[in-house]
């Protein structure tokens, strides 16, 4: 059986990337082919290299506001490695329709909220401000609208008395590390049935 090839895009420490890479073993239908970052200082790049995964960096800063020019460079290593699936994992750049449409139906993202609640940033603070008792994370297919595609999985956590955004983020991140590998394995096998973890 030939494995699906997975490119993972990161901007920071890459803890989600590490759990995805470490999950793709044995009879898992996919294997990592690339870890790509928009930041030269992304801590995840070293972790990927330590795991023998090809890495690349396309720094977004030289391109200023020209998103299309940045994405024209960003897409090159993804195409060169022949990725079948693209996983955004702590990737902090908004992607244009032009980029997203090249991977329609085969690009995933993990977002730290129970979508459709709290699209965008500062999700944990917003959940606390709203007085939510439940919070969590979502893996979804990436479509042109930000944080809006079909949900492939969600994991819930309780909001506890005295929670700060940092405490809540750490509790959610633990669940991200469970959810994303589970969703990717199912997705790579061609199964889009949503996964719910509570
Ligand atoms: C985390 O806040 C996570 O919720 C979101 O991206 C951030 C960094 O994740 N998905 P990672 O450790 O770089 O995977």
mmCIF file of C-alpha atoms and ligand atoms in Angstrom:
data_model
loop_
_atom_site.group_PDB
_atom_site.id
_atom_site.type_symbol
_atom_site.label_atom_id
_atom_site.label_comp_id
_atom_site.label_asym_id
_atom_site.label_seq_id
_atom_site.Cartn_x
_atom_site.Cartn_y
_atom_site.Cartn_z
ATOM 1 C CA UNK A 1 0.000 0.000 0.000
ATOM 2 C CA UNK A 2 1.421 3.432 -0.871
ATOM 3 C CA UNK A 3 1.105 5.918 1.936
ATOM 4 C CA UNK A 4 -0.582 9.301 1.662
ATOM 5 C CA UNK A 5 2.069 12.012 1.961
ATOM 6 C CA UNK A 6 1.390 14.729 4.543
ATOM 7 C CA UNK A 7 2.882 18.233 4.628
ATOM 8 C CA UNK A 8 2.532 20.013 7.982
ATOM 9 C CA UNK A 9 2.640 23.812 8.228
ATOM 10 C CA UNK A 10 3.739 25.434 11.486
ATOM 11 C CA UNK A 11 4.619 28.851 12.866
ATOM 12 C CA UNK A 12 5.845 28.022 16.360
ATOM 13 C CA UNK A 13 6.756 25.206 18.728
ATOM 14 C CA UNK A 14 4.993 22.584 16.652
ATOM 15 C CA UNK A 15 3.601 20.428 19.457
ATOM 16 C CA UNK A 16 0.676 19.461 17.212
ATOM 17 C CA UNK A 17 3.108 18.677 14.375
ATOM 18 C CA UNK A 18 5.111 16.398 16.688
ATOM 19 C CA UNK A 19 2.042 14.412 17.707
ATOM 20 C CA UNK A 20 0.970 14.094 14.064
ATOM 21 C CA UNK A 21 4.457 12.983 12.926
ATOM 22 C CA UNK A 22 4.804 10.511 15.812
ATOM 23 C CA UNK A 23 1.350 9.045 15.039
ATOM 24 C CA UNK A 24 2.139 8.172 11.401
ATOM 25 C CA UNK A 25 3.692 4.736 11.936
ATOM 26 C CA UNK A 26 2.823 1.074 11.406
ATOM 27 C CA UNK A 27 -0.446 0.545 9.545
ATOM 28 C CA UNK A 28 -1.285 4.274 9.535
ATOM 29 C CA UNK A 29 -2.154 5.107 5.905
ATOM 30 C CA UNK A 30 -0.049 8.298 5.848
ATOM 31 C CA UNK A 31 3.522 9.430 6.369
ATOM 32 C CA UNK A 32 4.935 12.941 6.884
ATOM 33 C CA UNK A 33 6.794 14.316 3.854
ATOM 34 C CA UNK A 34 7.480 17.928 4.906
ATOM 35 C CA UNK A 35 7.358 20.369 7.793
ATOM 36 C CA UNK A 36 7.113 23.921 6.469
ATOM 37 C CA UNK A 37 7.184 27.158 8.455
ATOM 38 C CA UNK A 38 6.705 30.857 7.732
ATOM 39 C CA UNK A 39 9.164 31.656 10.523
ATOM 40 C CA UNK A 40 12.879 30.905 10.538
ATOM 41 C CA UNK A 41 12.817 30.715 14.356
ATOM 42 C CA UNK A 42 9.954 28.203 14.648
ATOM 43 C CA UNK A 43 10.959 25.731 17.360
ATOM 44 C CA UNK A 44 9.136 22.944 15.557
ATOM 45 C CA UNK A 45 11.676 22.938 12.716
ATOM 46 C CA UNK A 46 14.349 21.417 14.966
ATOM 47 C CA UNK A 47 11.900 18.823 16.284
ATOM 48 C CA UNK A 48 11.010 17.857 12.714
ATOM 49 C CA UNK A 49 14.669 17.605 11.665
ATOM 50 C CA UNK A 50 15.386 15.428 14.729
ATOM 51 C CA UNK A 51 12.680 13.091 13.403
ATOM 52 C CA UNK A 52 14.291 12.974 9.977
ATOM 53 C CA UNK A 53 11.490 14.951 8.322
ATOM 54 C CA UNK A 54 12.354 17.328 5.456
ATOM 55 C CA UNK A 55 11.874 20.945 6.508
ATOM 56 C CA UNK A 56 11.551 24.248 4.672
ATOM 57 C CA UNK A 57 11.075 27.884 5.626
ATOM 58 C CA UNK A 58 9.378 30.609 3.624
ATOM 59 C CA UNK A 59 9.587 33.764 5.710
ATOM 60 C CA UNK A 60 6.464 35.855 5.141
ATOM 61 C CA UNK A 61 8.058 39.115 6.259
ATOM 62 C CA UNK A 62 9.930 40.067 3.023
ATOM 63 C CA UNK A 63 6.595 39.907 1.174
ATOM 64 C CA UNK A 64 4.907 42.562 3.329
ATOM 65 C CA UNK A 65 1.213 42.734 2.461
ATOM 66 C CA UNK A 66 1.616 40.815 -0.799
ATOM 67 C CA UNK A 67 -0.032 37.572 0.371
ATOM 68 C CA UNK A 68 -0.132 36.130 -3.132
ATOM 69 C CA UNK A 69 3.635 36.544 -3.625
ATOM 70 C CA UNK A 70 4.288 34.882 -0.255
ATOM 71 C CA UNK A 71 1.957 31.994 -1.086
ATOM 72 C CA UNK A 72 3.517 31.522 -4.530
ATOM 73 C CA UNK A 73 6.764 30.674 -2.681
ATOM 74 C CA UNK A 74 5.034 28.837 0.166
ATOM 75 C CA UNK A 75 3.324 26.364 -2.158
ATOM 76 C CA UNK A 76 6.563 25.310 -3.918
ATOM 77 C CA UNK A 77 7.969 22.876 -1.303
ATOM 78 C CA UNK A 78 4.474 21.415 -0.824
ATOM 79 C CA UNK A 79 4.234 20.654 -4.551
ATOM 80 C CA UNK A 80 7.869 19.517 -4.764
ATOM 81 C CA UNK A 81 7.354 16.913 -2.028
ATOM 82 C CA UNK A 82 4.137 15.749 -3.690
ATOM 83 C CA UNK A 83 2.019 16.136 -0.562
ATOM 84 C CA UNK A 84 -1.431 14.562 -0.819
ATOM 85 C CA UNK A 85 -2.689 16.164 2.402
ATOM 86 C CA UNK A 86 -1.765 19.487 4.039
ATOM 87 C CA UNK A 87 -2.161 19.893 7.813
ATOM 88 C CA UNK A 88 -2.084 23.390 9.314
ATOM 89 C CA UNK A 89 -0.816 22.984 12.879
ATOM 90 C CA UNK A 90 -0.349 26.219 14.745
ATOM 91 C CA UNK A 91 0.128 27.963 11.425
ATOM 92 C CA UNK A 92 -0.594 31.617 12.056
ATOM 93 C CA UNK A 93 -1.006 33.141 8.589
ATOM 94 C CA UNK A 94 -4.371 33.684 6.930
ATOM 95 C CA UNK A 95 -4.345 31.953 3.534
ATOM 96 C CA UNK A 96 -6.010 33.377 0.432
ATOM 97 C CA UNK A 97 -8.664 31.669 -1.664
ATOM 98 C CA UNK A 98 -5.983 31.118 -4.324
ATOM 99 C CA UNK A 99 -3.860 29.017 -2.000
ATOM 100 C CA UNK A 100 -6.714 27.185 -0.311
ATOM 101 C CA UNK A 101 -8.404 26.273 -3.610
ATOM 102 C CA UNK A 102 -5.266 24.319 -4.673
ATOM 103 C CA UNK A 103 -5.892 21.958 -1.735
ATOM 104 C CA UNK A 104 -9.693 21.936 -1.569
ATOM 105 C CA UNK A 105 -10.827 18.773 0.223
ATOM 106 C CA UNK A 106 -7.321 17.798 1.361
ATOM 107 C CA UNK A 107 -6.230 20.546 3.767
ATOM 108 C CA UNK A 108 -6.959 20.355 7.508
ATOM 109 C CA UNK A 109 -6.610 22.823 10.356
ATOM 110 C CA UNK A 110 -6.910 22.640 14.110
ATOM 111 C CA UNK A 111 -8.555 25.565 15.847
ATOM 112 C CA UNK A 112 -8.631 26.016 19.636
ATOM 113 C CA UNK A 113 -12.386 26.442 20.079
ATOM 114 C CA UNK A 114 -15.612 24.503 19.578
ATOM 115 C CA UNK A 115 -16.396 25.949 16.141
ATOM 116 C CA UNK A 116 -18.500 27.681 15.008
ATOM 117 C CA UNK A 117 -17.889 29.512 18.317
ATOM 118 C CA UNK A 118 -14.897 31.854 18.531
ATOM 119 C CA UNK A 119 -13.452 31.922 15.042
ATOM 120 C CA UNK A 120 -10.207 33.908 14.905
ATOM 121 C CA UNK A 121 -7.879 34.705 17.781
ATOM 122 C CA UNK A 122 -7.930 34.821 21.614
ATOM 123 C CA UNK A 123 -10.420 31.966 21.784
ATOM 124 C CA UNK A 124 -9.736 31.013 25.423
ATOM 125 C CA UNK A 125 -10.161 34.543 26.784
ATOM 126 C CA UNK A 126 -13.392 34.882 24.792
ATOM 127 C CA UNK A 127 -14.774 31.614 26.178
ATOM 128 C CA UNK A 128 -13.950 32.773 29.716
ATOM 129 C CA UNK A 129 -15.504 36.202 29.140
ATOM 130 C CA UNK A 130 -18.657 34.494 27.867
ATOM 131 C CA UNK A 131 -18.839 32.372 31.012
ATOM 132 C CA UNK A 132 -18.779 29.126 29.016
ATOM 133 C CA UNK A 133 -18.621 25.938 31.086
ATOM 134 C CA UNK A 134 -17.422 23.848 28.117
ATOM 135 C CA UNK A 135 -14.655 24.684 25.636
ATOM 136 C CA UNK A 136 -12.358 22.717 23.376
ATOM 137 C CA UNK A 137 -10.837 22.344 19.904
ATOM 138 C CA UNK A 138 -11.936 21.548 16.390
ATOM 139 C CA UNK A 139 -10.280 19.937 13.380
ATOM 140 C CA UNK A 140 -11.913 21.078 10.161
ATOM 141 C CA UNK A 141 -11.362 21.005 6.426
ATOM 142 C CA UNK A 142 -9.911 24.324 5.261
ATOM 143 C CA UNK A 143 -12.133 26.307 2.894
ATOM 144 C CA UNK A 144 -11.743 29.924 1.744
ATOM 145 C CA UNK A 145 -13.673 31.323 4.734
ATOM 146 C CA UNK A 146 -11.492 31.514 7.881
ATOM 147 C CA UNK A 147 -12.122 28.761 10.467
ATOM 148 C CA UNK A 148 -15.258 27.742 8.604
ATOM 149 C CA UNK A 149 -14.920 24.423 6.772
ATOM 150 C CA UNK A 150 -16.676 21.076 7.461
ATOM 151 C CA UNK A 151 -15.937 19.821 10.993
ATOM 152 C CA UNK A 152 -13.980 16.543 11.088
ATOM 153 C CA UNK A 153 -13.606 16.333 14.853
ATOM 154 C CA UNK A 154 -14.059 18.079 18.157
ATOM 155 C CA UNK A 155 -12.728 17.492 21.664
ATOM 156 C CA UNK A 156 -14.273 19.142 24.716
ATOM 157 C CA UNK A 157 -12.798 20.256 28.028
ATOM 158 C CA UNK A 158 -14.497 21.682 31.124
ATOM 159 C CA UNK A 159 -13.942 25.318 32.044
ATOM 160 C CA UNK A 160 -13.003 25.330 35.733
ATOM 161 C CA UNK A 161 -13.382 27.983 38.427
ATOM 162 C CA UNK A 162 -10.328 30.196 38.513
ATOM 163 C CA UNK A 163 -9.330 29.301 34.961
ATOM 164 C CA UNK A 164 -7.104 31.794 33.194
ATOM 165 C CA UNK A 165 -6.686 31.848 29.397
ATOM 166 C CA UNK A 166 -3.296 30.146 29.889
ATOM 167 C CA UNK A 167 -4.693 27.343 32.054
ATOM 168 C CA UNK A 168 -7.551 26.795 29.634
ATOM 169 C CA UNK A 169 -5.203 26.855 26.617
ATOM 170 C CA UNK A 170 -3.019 24.176 28.187
ATOM 171 C CA UNK A 171 -6.069 21.958 28.863
ATOM 172 C CA UNK A 172 -7.250 22.437 25.263
ATOM 173 C CA UNK A 173 -3.794 21.778 23.821
ATOM 174 C CA UNK A 174 -3.725 18.362 25.541
ATOM 175 C CA UNK A 175 -6.917 17.508 23.673
ATOM 176 C CA UNK A 176 -5.572 18.893 20.392
ATOM 177 C CA UNK A 177 -2.786 16.332 20.671
ATOM 178 C CA UNK A 178 -5.376 13.542 20.983
ATOM 179 C CA UNK A 179 -7.851 14.802 18.403
ATOM 180 C CA UNK A 180 -5.670 15.807 15.457
ATOM 181 C CA UNK A 181 -3.869 12.421 15.067
ATOM 182 C CA UNK A 182 -7.183 10.582 15.368
ATOM 183 C CA UNK A 183 -8.803 12.743 12.702
ATOM 184 C CA UNK A 184 -5.799 12.561 10.346
ATOM 185 C CA UNK A 185 -5.660 8.760 10.488
ATOM 186 C CA UNK A 186 -9.354 8.511 9.639
ATOM 187 C CA UNK A 187 -9.142 11.259 6.973
ATOM 188 C CA UNK A 188 -6.120 9.636 5.292
ATOM 189 C CA UNK A 189 -8.150 6.418 5.052
ATOM 190 C CA UNK A 190 -10.848 8.358 3.196
ATOM 191 C CA UNK A 191 -13.298 8.506 6.098
ATOM 192 C CA UNK A 192 -14.739 11.931 6.888
ATOM 193 C CA UNK A 193 -17.071 10.782 9.680
ATOM 194 C CA UNK A 194 -16.646 13.402 12.440
ATOM 195 C CA UNK A 195 -14.951 12.332 15.697
ATOM 196 C CA UNK A 196 -16.214 13.641 19.045
ATOM 197 C CA UNK A 197 -14.109 13.369 22.196
ATOM 198 C CA UNK A 198 -15.398 14.680 25.514
HETATM 199 C C1 LIG B 1 -1.741 26.450 20.051
HETATM 200 O O1 LIG B 1 -2.279 27.564 20.728
HETATM 201 C C2 LIG B 1 -2.851 25.653 19.470
HETATM 202 O O2 LIG B 1 -4.048 25.830 20.201
HETATM 203 C C3 LIG B 1 -3.035 26.200 18.093
HETATM 204 O O3 LIG B 1 -1.758 26.686 17.684
HETATM 205 C C4 LIG B 1 -0.978 26.996 18.863
HETATM 206 C C5 LIG B 1 0.405 26.443 18.788
HETATM 207 O O4 LIG B 1 0.329 25.065 18.555
HETATM 208 N N1 LIG B 1 -3.498 25.167 17.211
HETATM 209 P P1 LIG B 1 1.668 24.193 18.289
HETATM 210 O O5 LIG B 1 2.233 23.838 19.643
HETATM 211 O O6 LIG B 1 2.636 25.073 17.499
HETATM 212 O O7 LIG B 1 1.185 22.993 17.550
#
